[in-house]
Structure formats: structure tokens, C-alpha cells
């Protein structure tokens, strides 16, 4: 292959076509509250685990919707299931069940 | 047939509706529970978007009600339908038979102390939007220091919040926050001002310009994240936590003053009267209009009309339009009856 003195890196652009509808449907089945998130960030702001490792339910939901499942999973794996995010969520999302469900669906290859 | 119309609530809505009905020739009786006319407007300093003094509008409204009978510090003790007229007994002992009743009962500000995590009434330097207006009016509030260096505004306090029981948006508090952010910057030029918002609802004419002014002329920092908690440190300063959702990182900032944007809830005094009439209310607590596009001024009971914030959060211009529309609706109703 001819080389032109530079190499291609994987694009950093989000490809919405990578979104997996089938897995999302399963997530909605397990916890339909995922549809209620308004991305306010309260969960992330008061997350117990977030003080030590990057943990963010808000970002995880966004990453899943953007087809970036691996990154999404990384953001919830350090979760301690303390439930503090449930206390602050203005949409009263059942965050613990949502976190568990994300783990269940997106950790299987 | 008498031509009495009762207007409940002496805020901007009730004042404007009374003036219009009076001009149409009705005998208007305006009932106000407080000891002054003007409602919340009487406690406000300046109005968005241009910063017009609230007093100018209030003077204009009260100047227009010449000839309207009004009772201050008066409540409705009982109200019921007798044939086709409403029999209303007031707390001052007066009984009135009226052709129509207009609910212009407005709103109550959400009690900010209910959001305990923001520390209103607990920490020394947490105030509400209404407190700040009062400070601008009177120059007095012991919670505001001489020269605050960092000032924060929390949007959506008691609005868009299932935990507070209010899922709806209060509509006017984004514009109020941006207006007040500019005003505190003018009052304290050395201060850095932050607004913590989820969505900026700057929908009206001139509101976007107000936003631009806040950014360009006042250097207000807009942080896209809901404040999740507030703590007080040993110096009595406030440590505010949120997520900066745009960078995806939890952030904190230490402030000298925090202003909570209390939202609107249906007026409790108005609700009490509505209960006597078994008027329908929506899940959000506000009165249910006959329909939501065509007949906003009509209730589910014939002869009872609505205007202003008793059917949901409204801006002042919205409220004044509804007051006039209600006067027209009442006129049509009474003319049809005759
Ligand atoms: S339950 Fe998990 S994500 Fe929620 S606050 Fe606790 S550690 Fe953070
Ligand atoms: S607190 Fe609730 S609504 Fe806000 S970002 Fe987290 S999950 Fe979404
Ligand atoms: S107008 Fe703005 S601050 Fe008020 S409830 Fe709506 S989004 Fe929140």
C-alpha cells in the first residue's frame, strides 16, 4: 500500500448509525425510565463513586444513544449502587435499576 | 337583572380585567386578600426584558380602575350558584349576587425552603428571586454582603422537578434569572456571576437580547447543569455542586451569594375558593380551562371565568392579554344570558 507520510486515526466523530436499537429496546423493557432523562447532570454531580473514578449515569445514557457502548459501560462500572443519584434526580428516574440494567445489557458482547 | 361581576384577586390580572369590565358598563367588585393592590408586581423592582420599573406598570393599572369597587384584606367566605347567579359572601360581611365570577387569583411562589438541599432559611447567604427584587427596591437584606465576589443563580427551583411535585416549567424564571444576573453585575461590578441552568427558555421578544447582554456586557457564565446540592463552609461561604454537562465533569464553586429561582404554583387562596365551586384542576394544581386553545378564559362551570397565572405560569403581557380576553368572554356570556 502506498504511504503518503501520514496515517489515518479512527474518526472522533460520533456515528449515530452505530446506535443499537435492539439493545436499547431491551433496556427500555428493563427500565423504561431511561426515556425520561433530561440530561441535567444532578446524578453525576452528587455521585459517590464520582469522587474517585469517572462515573456518570447521564453521560452513560448519552453514550449509549450515540452508539458508544464501550465508553458507556466504563462510566457505570465503578458505581457503588448507593442510590444517591435517585435522591437528586428531578425526573424521579429509578437510577439503581437503570444502572444495573445498563450493566446487564451492554456488558454482553 | 343586576350587572355585578366579581373579580377575585387584585394583582395585575384582576386590575386590568376590572378596568375593562368597568368600561363595558359592568358593576365590578374586586376582592383582594392582602392589604394592598398589585399582588407580586407590588413587590417587584424592575421587569424583563427592558428593565421597566414595576411601579410604572402598577401605577398605570391602578390608575385605570377608577370607579371599580374594591375590598382589601377581604376573602370569600362562601360562594354558590343560585339559579343563574352567584351568591358570594365576603369576610367583611357583605353579600353580593353576581352574574359572573372571574378568578384572577394568580400564583404563589414556590416555597424555596422545601428544596432543603439548597439551604434556603438554613444557610446565611441563600436568597430567592423575590428577596433579590426586594433588595433592589429597598437596598436592605442582611444576607447580601457588602461586596460579594461570586454570585450564583439556580434555575428551576421547584419547577421541572418531580421531587418537588412540580413537573412543569414556570416559564418566567429563566428570563428573571438573566435579568437579575445583569442587575447584580451592575450593582456589584467586581462580582463574577454564574447561572446554573438546564435549558434557557428565552422565548419572548427581546429576551434573546437580554441573554446576549448578560454574556457580552455582564460576563455572566452560564453553566449547563442543575445544582444538585449546596453546603456552607466554615467561612459561611456556599459550596455549590453541579455537573458541567458540556464538559462532562462534576464542578464546584464557592460563592458569597446564591439566588434561587422559585417557580410558580397555583395560589392557595384561589384554590380554596375553587374548591367551594368544585372547579376542576389539572395534575399540576392549576385550574383546568374549558379547552387549552380556544377557550382559555372559560372554566367547566358556566359563569366562572379564568385569567392569568391561575391556569398556569404566565408572563405579565400574557396575563394582561388574558385579563382583556376574560372581560370580553364575560361580556359575551352576560349578553347571551339576557
Ligand atoms: S448509585 Fe452509583 S451512579 Fe448513583 S450516585 Fe451512587 S455510585 Fe453514583
Ligand atoms: S439526574 Fe436524572 S434526569 Fe438528571 S441526568 Fe441524571 S438520570 Fe438524567
Ligand atoms: S423558565 Fe427556566 S428556570 Fe423557570 S422552570 Fe422553566 S427552565 Fe426552569
mmCIF file of C-alpha atoms and ligand atoms in Angstrom, chain A residues 47-49 55 79-85 99, ligand 1:
data_model
loop_
_atom_site.group_PDB
_atom_site.id
_atom_site.type_symbol
_atom_site.label_atom_id
_atom_site.label_comp_id
_atom_site.label_asym_id
_atom_site.label_seq_id
_atom_site.Cartn_x
_atom_site.Cartn_y
_atom_site.Cartn_z
ATOM 1 C CA UNK A 47 -22.295 10.667 42.635
ATOM 2 C CA UNK A 48 -20.446 8.956 45.474
ATOM 3 C CA UNK A 49 -18.193 6.957 43.179
ATOM 4 C CA UNK A 55 -18.835 7.773 36.953
ATOM 5 C CA UNK A 79 -20.985 2.585 40.508
ATOM 6 C CA UNK A 80 -21.467 1.608 44.146
ATOM 7 C CA UNK A 81 -25.248 1.418 43.860
ATOM 8 C CA UNK A 82 -25.553 3.813 46.765
ATOM 9 C CA UNK A 83 -28.699 5.356 45.307
ATOM 10 C CA UNK A 84 -27.707 8.969 45.883
ATOM 11 C CA UNK A 85 -28.463 9.784 42.257
ATOM 12 C CA UNK A 99 -27.592 1.284 36.241
HETATM 13 S S1 LIG C 1 -25.849 4.730 42.687
HETATM 14 FE FE1 LIG C 1 -23.932 4.674 41.519
HETATM 15 S S2 LIG C 1 -24.136 6.280 39.991
HETATM 16 FE FE2 LIG C 1 -25.702 6.652 41.563
HETATM 17 S S3 LIG C 1 -24.698 8.069 42.989
HETATM 18 FE FE3 LIG C 1 -24.357 6.011 43.801
HETATM 19 S S4 LIG C 1 -22.386 5.437 42.924
HETATM 20 FE FE4 LIG C 1 -23.079 7.173 41.723
#
